[in-house]
Amino acid sequence: AQALAKEQAKKEEEEQLKRQEEENTIHLLAVGDNLIHEHIYQSGESKSGEWNYDHLYQYVKDKVSSADIAVVNEECIFVESHENFSAYPEFGSPEEIGDALVDTGFDVVLHATNHAMDKGTQAIEETLAYWENTHPEIEVLGIHKNQEEADRIATVECKGATFAMLNYTCQINGEDYDSFPSYMLDVLDMDRVSADVKKAKEAGDMVIAFLHIGTEYASQPNQEMKDYLQLLLSQGVDI
């Protein structure tokens, strides 16, 4: 009986330690790119006229939803009108893609990509309005409706820790940077990044930077990637 009691006490102690470890462990999941080509967005239309994209993520939903913080790089900007959908080379995705991402369990959505301006400033405004009005609980990074929002450091709290998050793209397709206000999209710039990191370190316990950067189809990092990585490391970014 004594041996059994000892065994039981040992098992309970191990379970308690396991619970404590889990309570003090934060599982961060980050994926991308969520890039919606023509046949993919067509797959969401039903005969009834309703649009739904839950099927795209059904096999990863358990993994995504079980993470404490789940982040997705949303490569395509959203468009309000179904008449305005488009795919390569200028992407504009249904807002229902956003609904499916939320249903899958994502908490943070990254929008600073080379395709962010594919549909002009109107689509940026429509995307921001969609997130704000439909899923205000989602933290959206990389695009902003005004300078005040652009200056705000995004933070996510989890298990008593605060994560400050930054998101940038190294370029936009077409590269017509004068066609939109600079606050609308977070584009990589050495001085800007340094200033943001400084603010982020004050805003959170840890700083995470998500970069949309590099040469497509290349298997090695280019010099720009190396330069920005060194900058972020020297500034004290954690992830």
CSV table of C-alpha atoms in Angstrom, one decimal:
chain,number,residue,atom,x,y,z
A,1,ALA,CA,0.0,0.0,0.0
A,2,GLN,CA,2.9,2.3,0.9
A,3,ALA,CA,4.5,1.6,-2.5
A,4,LEU,CA,1.3,2.3,-4.3
A,5,ALA,CA,0.9,5.6,-2.5
A,6,LYS,CA,4.4,6.6,-3.3
A,7,GLU,CA,3.8,5.7,-7.0
A,8,GLN,CA,0.6,7.7,-7.0
A,9,ALA,CA,2.3,10.8,-5.4
A,10,LYS,CA,5.1,10.6,-7.9
A,11,LYS,CA,2.7,10.5,-10.8
A,12,GLU,CA,0.7,13.5,-9.4
A,13,GLU,CA,4.0,15.4,-9.0
A,14,GLU,CA,5.0,14.7,-12.6
A,15,GLU,CA,1.6,15.7,-13.9
A,16,GLN,CA,1.8,19.0,-11.9
A,17,LEU,CA,5.2,19.7,-13.3
A,18,LYS,CA,3.9,19.0,-16.8
A,19,ARG,CA,1.0,21.4,-16.2
A,20,GLN,CA,3.3,24.1,-14.9
A,21,GLU,CA,5.6,23.7,-17.9
A,22,GLU,CA,2.7,24.0,-20.3
A,23,GLU,CA,1.4,27.1,-18.5
A,24,ASN,CA,4.8,28.6,-18.9
A,25,THR,CA,5.3,27.6,-22.6
A,26,ILE,CA,3.9,29.7,-25.4
A,27,HIS,CA,3.4,27.9,-28.7
A,28,LEU,CA,3.8,30.4,-31.6
A,29,LEU,CA,2.9,29.2,-35.1
A,30,ALA,CA,3.6,31.3,-38.3
A,31,VAL,CA,2.8,30.3,-41.8
A,32,GLY,CA,2.6,31.7,-45.4
A,33,ASP,CA,2.1,32.6,-48.1
A,34,ASN,CA,-1.6,32.5,-48.3
A,35,LEU,CA,-1.8,33.2,-52.1
A,36,ILE,CA,-5.2,32.9,-53.7
A,37,HIS,CA,-5.0,31.9,-57.4
A,38,GLU,CA,-8.0,31.8,-59.7
A,39,HIS,CA,-9.1,28.2,-59.3
A,40,ILE,CA,-8.7,28.5,-55.5
A,41,TYR,CA,-11.0,31.5,-55.2
A,42,GLN,CA,-13.5,29.9,-57.6
A,43,SER,CA,-13.6,26.8,-55.3
A,44,GLY,CA,-15.4,28.9,-52.7
A,45,GLU,CA,-18.6,29.6,-54.7
A,46,SER,CA,-21.6,27.4,-54.1
A,47,LYS,CA,-24.7,26.9,-56.2
A,48,SER,CA,-26.7,28.8,-53.6
A,49,GLY,CA,-24.5,31.9,-54.3
A,50,GLU,CA,-22.8,31.7,-50.9
A,51,TRP,CA,-19.0,31.9,-50.6
A,52,ASN,CA,-17.0,29.8,-48.2
A,53,TYR,CA,-13.3,28.7,-47.9
A,54,ASP,CA,-13.2,26.6,-44.8
A,55,HIS,CA,-12.3,23.6,-47.0
A,56,LEU,CA,-8.9,25.1,-47.8
A,57,TYR,CA,-7.7,24.8,-44.2
A,58,GLN,CA,-9.6,21.8,-42.9
A,59,TYR,CA,-6.5,19.6,-42.7
A,60,VAL,CA,-4.4,22.1,-40.7
A,61,LYS,CA,-7.2,23.6,-38.5
A,62,ASP,CA,-6.4,21.4,-35.5
A,63,LYS,CA,-2.7,22.4,-35.5
A,64,VAL,CA,-3.4,26.1,-36.1
A,65,SER,CA,-6.2,26.4,-33.5
A,66,SER,CA,-4.1,24.6,-30.9
A,67,ALA,CA,-1.3,27.2,-31.0
A,68,ASP,CA,-1.3,29.9,-28.4
A,69,ILE,CA,-0.5,32.5,-31.1
A,70,ALA,CA,-1.1,31.7,-34.8
A,71,VAL,CA,0.1,34.0,-37.5
A,72,VAL,CA,-0.6,33.9,-41.3
A,73,ASN,CA,1.0,35.9,-44.1
A,74,GLU,CA,-2.0,37.0,-46.2
A,75,GLU,CA,-0.4,37.5,-49.6
A,76,CYS,CA,-3.4,38.9,-51.3
A,77,ILE,CA,-5.3,42.1,-50.5
A,78,PHE,CA,-9.1,41.7,-50.0
A,79,VAL,CA,-11.8,43.3,-52.3
A,80,GLU,CA,-15.3,43.9,-51.2
A,81,SER,CA,-17.0,43.3,-54.5
A,82,HIS,CA,-17.1,39.7,-55.9
A,83,GLU,CA,-16.9,41.4,-59.4
A,84,ASN,CA,-13.4,42.7,-58.5
A,85,PHE,CA,-11.7,39.4,-57.7
A,86,SER,CA,-8.5,38.8,-59.6
A,87,ALA,CA,-5.5,36.5,-59.6
A,88,TYR,CA,-2.0,36.6,-61.2
A,89,PRO,CA,-0.4,39.0,-61.8
A,90,GLU,CA,-2.6,41.4,-59.7
A,91,PHE,CA,-4.3,39.7,-56.9
A,92,GLY,CA,-7.6,40.6,-55.2
A,93,SER,CA,-9.2,38.1,-52.9
A,94,PRO,CA,-12.7,37.5,-51.5
A,95,GLU,CA,-13.2,38.8,-48.0
A,96,GLU,CA,-14.5,35.3,-47.2
A,97,ILE,CA,-10.9,34.1,-47.2
A,98,GLY,CA,-10.5,36.2,-44.1
A,99,ASP,CA,-13.5,34.5,-42.5
A,100,ALA,CA,-12.0,31.1,-43.2
A,101,LEU,CA,-8.6,32.2,-41.7
A,102,VAL,CA,-10.4,33.3,-38.5
A,103,ASP,CA,-12.4,30.1,-38.4
A,104,THR,CA,-9.1,28.1,-38.7
A,105,GLY,CA,-7.8,29.8,-35.6
A,106,PHE,CA,-5.4,32.5,-36.8
A,107,ASP,CA,-4.9,35.4,-34.4
A,108,VAL,CA,-2.5,37.7,-36.4
A,109,VAL,CA,-2.7,38.5,-40.1
A,110,LEU,CA,0.3,40.0,-42.0
A,111,HIS,CA,-0.6,42.2,-45.0
A,112,ALA,CA,2.8,43.8,-45.9
A,113,THR,CA,3.6,42.0,-49.1
A,114,ASN,CA,4.7,42.8,-52.7
A,115,HIS,CA,1.0,42.3,-53.7
A,116,ALA,CA,-0.4,44.7,-51.1
A,117,MET,CA,-1.0,47.5,-53.7
A,118,ASP,CA,-2.1,45.3,-56.6
A,119,LYS,CA,-5.7,46.7,-56.4
A,120,GLY,CA,-4.7,50.2,-55.4
A,121,THR,CA,-5.5,52.2,-52.2
A,122,GLN,CA,-9.2,51.4,-52.3
A,123,ALA,CA,-8.5,47.7,-51.7
A,124,ILE,CA,-6.3,48.6,-48.7
A,125,GLU,CA,-9.2,50.7,-47.3
A,126,GLU,CA,-11.7,47.9,-48.0
A,127,THR,CA,-9.4,45.3,-46.3
A,128,LEU,CA,-8.9,47.4,-43.2
A,129,ALA,CA,-12.7,48.1,-43.0
A,130,TYR,CA,-13.4,44.4,-43.3
A,131,TRP,CA,-11.1,43.4,-40.5
A,132,GLU,CA,-12.2,46.3,-38.2
A,133,ASN,CA,-16.0,45.7,-38.8
A,134,THR,CA,-16.1,41.9,-39.1
A,135,HIS,CA,-13.2,40.6,-36.9
A,136,PRO,CA,-11.9,43.4,-34.6
A,137,GLU,CA,-10.3,40.8,-32.4
A,138,ILE,CA,-7.7,40.0,-35.1
A,139,GLU,CA,-4.4,41.8,-35.0
A,140,VAL,CA,-3.7,43.1,-38.5
A,141,LEU,CA,-0.1,44.1,-39.4
A,142,GLY,CA,1.5,45.9,-42.3
A,143,ILE,CA,-1.3,48.2,-43.6
A,144,HIS,CA,-2.9,51.2,-41.9
A,145,LYS,CA,-5.7,53.7,-42.4
A,146,ASN,CA,-3.8,56.8,-41.1
A,147,GLN,CA,-0.5,57.9,-39.7
A,148,GLU,CA,-1.6,57.4,-36.1
A,149,GLU,CA,-2.3,53.7,-36.8
A,150,ALA,CA,1.0,53.4,-38.6
A,151,ASP,CA,2.9,54.8,-35.6
A,152,ARG,CA,1.2,52.3,-33.2
A,153,ILE,CA,3.2,49.2,-32.4
A,154,ALA,CA,1.0,46.1,-32.6
A,155,THR,CA,1.1,43.9,-29.5
A,156,VAL,CA,-0.3,40.5,-28.6
A,157,GLU,CA,-0.6,39.3,-25.0
A,158,CYS,CA,-0.4,35.6,-24.1
A,159,LYS,CA,0.1,33.9,-20.7
A,160,GLY,CA,1.3,37.1,-19.1
A,161,ALA,CA,3.8,38.0,-21.8
A,162,THR,CA,3.5,40.8,-24.4
A,163,PHE,CA,4.8,40.4,-27.9
A,164,ALA,CA,5.4,43.5,-30.0
A,165,MET,CA,5.1,42.6,-33.7
A,166,LEU,CA,6.5,44.3,-36.8
A,167,ASN,CA,5.7,43.5,-40.5
A,168,TYR,CA,7.4,44.9,-43.6
A,169,THR,CA,7.7,44.2,-47.3
A,170,CYS,CA,10.9,44.9,-49.2
A,171,GLN,CA,9.0,46.1,-52.3
A,172,ILE,CA,5.6,46.4,-54.1
A,173,ASN,CA,4.9,45.2,-57.6
A,174,GLY,CA,5.1,48.1,-60.0
A,175,GLU,CA,7.1,50.1,-57.3
A,176,ASP,CA,5.0,53.2,-57.7
A,177,TYR,CA,5.5,54.4,-54.1
A,178,ASP,CA,4.3,57.9,-54.9
A,179,SER,CA,0.8,56.7,-55.7
A,180,PHE,CA,-0.3,56.1,-52.1
A,181,PRO,CA,0.3,57.8,-48.7
A,182,SER,CA,3.5,56.3,-47.0
A,183,TYR,CA,1.5,55.4,-43.8
A,184,MET,CA,-0.6,52.9,-45.8
A,185,LEU,CA,2.0,50.2,-46.1
A,186,ASP,CA,5.0,49.2,-44.1
A,187,VAL,CA,7.9,49.2,-46.5
A,188,LEU,CA,11.4,48.3,-45.4
A,189,ASP,CA,13.7,51.2,-44.7
A,190,MET,CA,16.7,51.1,-42.4
A,191,ASP,CA,15.9,54.2,-40.4
A,192,ARG,CA,12.2,53.3,-40.1
A,193,VAL,CA,13.0,49.8,-38.9
A,194,SER,CA,15.5,51.1,-36.3
A,195,ALA,CA,13.0,53.6,-34.9
A,196,ASP,CA,10.2,51.0,-34.8
A,197,VAL,CA,12.3,48.4,-33.0
A,198,LYS,CA,13.2,50.9,-30.4
A,199,LYS,CA,9.5,51.6,-29.8
A,200,ALA,CA,8.6,47.9,-29.9
A,201,LYS,CA,11.1,47.0,-27.2
A,202,GLU,CA,9.4,49.5,-24.9
A,203,ALA,CA,5.9,48.1,-25.9
A,204,GLY,CA,6.6,44.4,-25.4
A,205,ASP,CA,8.6,41.8,-23.5
A,206,MET,CA,9.7,40.3,-26.8
A,207,VAL,CA,9.9,41.7,-30.3
A,208,ILE,CA,9.0,39.7,-33.5
A,209,ALA,CA,9.7,41.0,-37.0
A,210,PHE,CA,8.0,39.4,-40.0
A,211,LEU,CA,9.7,40.3,-43.3
A,212,HIS,CA,8.4,39.8,-46.8
A,213,ILE,CA,11.8,39.9,-48.5
A,214,GLY,CA,14.1,38.1,-50.9
A,215,THR,CA,14.4,37.0,-54.5
A,216,GLU,CA,11.6,34.8,-55.8
A,217,TYR,CA,12.6,31.2,-56.5
A,218,ALA,CA,16.1,31.8,-55.1
A,219,SER,CA,17.5,29.1,-52.8
A,220,GLN,CA,19.9,31.5,-51.0
A,221,PRO,CA,19.4,34.8,-49.2
A,222,ASN,CA,20.3,37.9,-51.1
A,223,GLN,CA,22.4,40.7,-49.7
A,224,GLU,CA,19.4,42.8,-48.8
A,225,MET,CA,18.0,40.0,-46.6
A,226,LYS,CA,21.4,39.6,-44.9
A,227,ASP,CA,21.6,43.4,-44.3
A,228,TYR,CA,18.2,43.6,-42.7
A,229,LEU,CA,18.8,40.5,-40.6
A,230,GLN,CA,22.0,41.9,-39.2
A,231,LEU,CA,20.2,45.2,-38.5
A,232,LEU,CA,17.4,43.4,-36.6
A,233,LEU,CA,19.8,41.3,-34.6
A,234,SER,CA,21.9,44.3,-33.7
A,235,GLN,CA,18.8,46.2,-32.6
A,236,GLY,CA,17.8,43.3,-30.3
A,237,VAL,CA,14.8,41.8,-32.1
A,238,ASP,CA,14.1,38.4,-30.5
A,239,ILE,CA,12.4,36.5,-33.4
